[in-house]
Short mmCIF file of C-alpha atoms in Angstrom, two decimals:
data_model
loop_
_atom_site.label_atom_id
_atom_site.label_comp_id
_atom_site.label_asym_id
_atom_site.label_seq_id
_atom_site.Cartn_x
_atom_site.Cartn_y
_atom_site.Cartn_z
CA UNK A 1195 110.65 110.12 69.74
CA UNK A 1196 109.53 108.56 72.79
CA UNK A 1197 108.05 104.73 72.68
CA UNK A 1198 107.16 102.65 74.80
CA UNK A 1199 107.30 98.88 74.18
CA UNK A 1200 107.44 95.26 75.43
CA UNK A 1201 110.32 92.95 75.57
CA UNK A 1202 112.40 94.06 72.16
CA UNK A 1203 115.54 94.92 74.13
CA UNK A 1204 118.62 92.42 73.92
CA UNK A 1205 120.61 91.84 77.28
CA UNK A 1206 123.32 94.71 75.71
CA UNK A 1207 120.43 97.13 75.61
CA UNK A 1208 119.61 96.06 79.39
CA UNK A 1209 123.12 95.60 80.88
CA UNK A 1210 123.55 99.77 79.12
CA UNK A 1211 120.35 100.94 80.73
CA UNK A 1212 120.87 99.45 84.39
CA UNK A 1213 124.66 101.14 84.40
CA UNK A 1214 123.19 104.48 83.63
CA UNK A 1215 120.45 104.15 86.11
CA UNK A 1216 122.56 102.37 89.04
CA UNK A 1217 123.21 105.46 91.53
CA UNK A 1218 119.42 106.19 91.39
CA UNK A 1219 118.79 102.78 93.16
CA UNK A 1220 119.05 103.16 96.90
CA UNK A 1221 121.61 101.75 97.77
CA UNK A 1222 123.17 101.80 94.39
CA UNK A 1223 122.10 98.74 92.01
CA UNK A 1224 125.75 97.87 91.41
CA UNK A 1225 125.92 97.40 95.22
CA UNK A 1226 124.39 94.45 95.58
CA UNK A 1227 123.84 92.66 92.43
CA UNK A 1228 126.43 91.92 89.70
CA UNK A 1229 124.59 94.12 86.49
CA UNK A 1230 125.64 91.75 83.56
CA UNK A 1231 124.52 88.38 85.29
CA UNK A 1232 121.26 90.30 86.34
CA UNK A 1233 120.71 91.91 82.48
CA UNK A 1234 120.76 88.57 81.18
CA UNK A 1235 118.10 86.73 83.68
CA UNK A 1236 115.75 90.18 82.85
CA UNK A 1237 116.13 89.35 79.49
CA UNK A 1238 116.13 85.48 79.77
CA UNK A 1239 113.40 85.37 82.10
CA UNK A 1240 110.99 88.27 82.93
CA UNK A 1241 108.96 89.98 81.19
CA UNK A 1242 109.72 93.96 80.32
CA UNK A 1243 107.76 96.87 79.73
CA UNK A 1244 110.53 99.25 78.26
CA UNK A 1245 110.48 103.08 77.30
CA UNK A 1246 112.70 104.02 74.23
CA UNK A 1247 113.79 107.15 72.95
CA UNK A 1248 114.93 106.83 69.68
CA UNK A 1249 117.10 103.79 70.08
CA UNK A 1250 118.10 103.84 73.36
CA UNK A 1251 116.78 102.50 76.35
CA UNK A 1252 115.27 105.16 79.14
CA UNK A 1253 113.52 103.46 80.81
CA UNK A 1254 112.62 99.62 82.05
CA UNK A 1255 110.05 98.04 83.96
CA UNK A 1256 110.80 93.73 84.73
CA UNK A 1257 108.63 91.37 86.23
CA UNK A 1258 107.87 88.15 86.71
CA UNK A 1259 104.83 86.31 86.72
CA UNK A 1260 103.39 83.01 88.76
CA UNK A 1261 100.55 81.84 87.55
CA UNK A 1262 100.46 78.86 90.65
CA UNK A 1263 99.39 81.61 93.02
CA UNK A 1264 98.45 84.16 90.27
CA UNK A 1265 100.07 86.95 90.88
CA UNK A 1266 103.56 88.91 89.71
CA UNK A 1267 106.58 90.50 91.33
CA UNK A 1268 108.14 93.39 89.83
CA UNK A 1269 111.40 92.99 90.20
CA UNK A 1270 113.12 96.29 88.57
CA UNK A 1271 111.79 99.95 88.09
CA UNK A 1272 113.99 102.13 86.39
CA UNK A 1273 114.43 105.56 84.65
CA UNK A 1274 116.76 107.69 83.61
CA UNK A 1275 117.21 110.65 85.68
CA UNK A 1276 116.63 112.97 82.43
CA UNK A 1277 112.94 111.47 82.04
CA UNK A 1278 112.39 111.47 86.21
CA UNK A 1279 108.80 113.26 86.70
CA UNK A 1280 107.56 112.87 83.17
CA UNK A 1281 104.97 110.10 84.03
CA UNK A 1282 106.82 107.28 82.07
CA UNK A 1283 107.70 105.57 84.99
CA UNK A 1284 103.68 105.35 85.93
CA UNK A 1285 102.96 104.48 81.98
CA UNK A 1286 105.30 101.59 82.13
CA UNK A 1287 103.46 100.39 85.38
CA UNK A 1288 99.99 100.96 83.67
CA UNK A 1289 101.23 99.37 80.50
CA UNK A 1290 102.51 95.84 83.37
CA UNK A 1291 98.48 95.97 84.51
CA UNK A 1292 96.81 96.66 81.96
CA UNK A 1293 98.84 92.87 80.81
CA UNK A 1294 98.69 90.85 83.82
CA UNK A 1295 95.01 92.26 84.59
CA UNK A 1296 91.85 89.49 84.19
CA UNK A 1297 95.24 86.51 84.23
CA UNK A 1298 96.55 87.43 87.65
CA UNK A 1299 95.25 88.84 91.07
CA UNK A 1300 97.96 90.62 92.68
CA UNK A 1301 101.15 92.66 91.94
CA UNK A 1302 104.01 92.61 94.42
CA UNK A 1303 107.34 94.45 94.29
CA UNK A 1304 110.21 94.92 97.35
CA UNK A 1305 111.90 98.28 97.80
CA UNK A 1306 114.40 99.60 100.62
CA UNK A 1307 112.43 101.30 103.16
CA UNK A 1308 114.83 104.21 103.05
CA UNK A 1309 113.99 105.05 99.00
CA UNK A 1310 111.81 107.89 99.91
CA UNK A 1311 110.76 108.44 95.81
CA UNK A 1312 110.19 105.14 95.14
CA UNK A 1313 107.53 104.62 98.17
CA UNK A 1314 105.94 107.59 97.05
CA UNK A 1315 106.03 106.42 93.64
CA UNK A 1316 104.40 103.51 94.28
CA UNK A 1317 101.62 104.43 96.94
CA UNK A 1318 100.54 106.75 94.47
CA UNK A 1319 100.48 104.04 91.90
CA UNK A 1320 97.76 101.83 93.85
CA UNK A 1321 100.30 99.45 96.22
CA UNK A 1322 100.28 99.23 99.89
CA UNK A 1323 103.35 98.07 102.41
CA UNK A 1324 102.52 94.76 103.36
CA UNK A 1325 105.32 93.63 105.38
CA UNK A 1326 109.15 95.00 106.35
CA UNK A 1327 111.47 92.46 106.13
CA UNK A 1328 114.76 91.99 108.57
CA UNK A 1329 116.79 93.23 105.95
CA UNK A 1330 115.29 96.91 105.79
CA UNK A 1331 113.09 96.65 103.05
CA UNK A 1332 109.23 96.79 102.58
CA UNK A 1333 107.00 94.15 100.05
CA UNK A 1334 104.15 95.74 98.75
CA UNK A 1335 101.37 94.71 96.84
CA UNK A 1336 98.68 95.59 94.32
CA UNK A 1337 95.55 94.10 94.60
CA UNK A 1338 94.38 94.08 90.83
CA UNK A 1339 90.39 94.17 90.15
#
């Protein structure tokens, strides 16, 4: 059974999930941050929208918000590759707005320029490129009603 929840994963649950999902980062997750040391400040410090199937993390959405400027940065999108395509991924982000909405005025995210499904994935989620960075990768906001 498929369920979607909010922050009841424990850093093992996270550390599990981002190893399985690493190669569908572009470039790979394990690449360029160290997975254990980033499970623990998802769990420590952002908030998660997470998809479960049975008792197993599929799928996880992180973010963190800043209430100074009101607004939040996603800072992980992730899904198994079995669940790829079944609209989870777009639940999860519906679940993050649906949260932060009438509290904060903007969502933001940053994604490689080259990670073709993901920019789909999020222009047809409601975010715009708002500025490439030196380093190859595009910010992108939400502007939340």
């Amino acid at each position: 059974m498929i369920e979607i929840k909010k922050n009841t994963s424990v850093v093992s649950d996270i550390e599990t999930h981002l190893m399985e999902v690493s190669d569908s980062f572009v470039p790979n997750l394990s690449s360029y941050v160290d997975i254990k040391q980033y499970a623990v400040k998802l769990f420590e410090k952002a908030q998660r929208i997470e998809v479960w199937e049975d008792n197993r993390l599929v799928g996880l959405l992180a973010y963190y918000q800043n209430f100074n400027d009101m607004s939040a940065f996603i800072t992980n999108v992730s899904i198994e590759k079995g669940f790829m395509g079944s609209g989870l991924a777009t639940e999860m982000i519906n679940k993050m707005v649906d949260a932060v909405s009438g509290t904060l005025g903007v969502i933001g995210l940053e994604v490689n320029k080259d990670n073709e499904r993901a920019l789909s994935f999020y222009l047809k989620n409601g975010f715009v490129e708002s500025e490439l960075k030196e380093n190859g990768s595009l910010i992108m906001v939400r502007e939340l009603v």
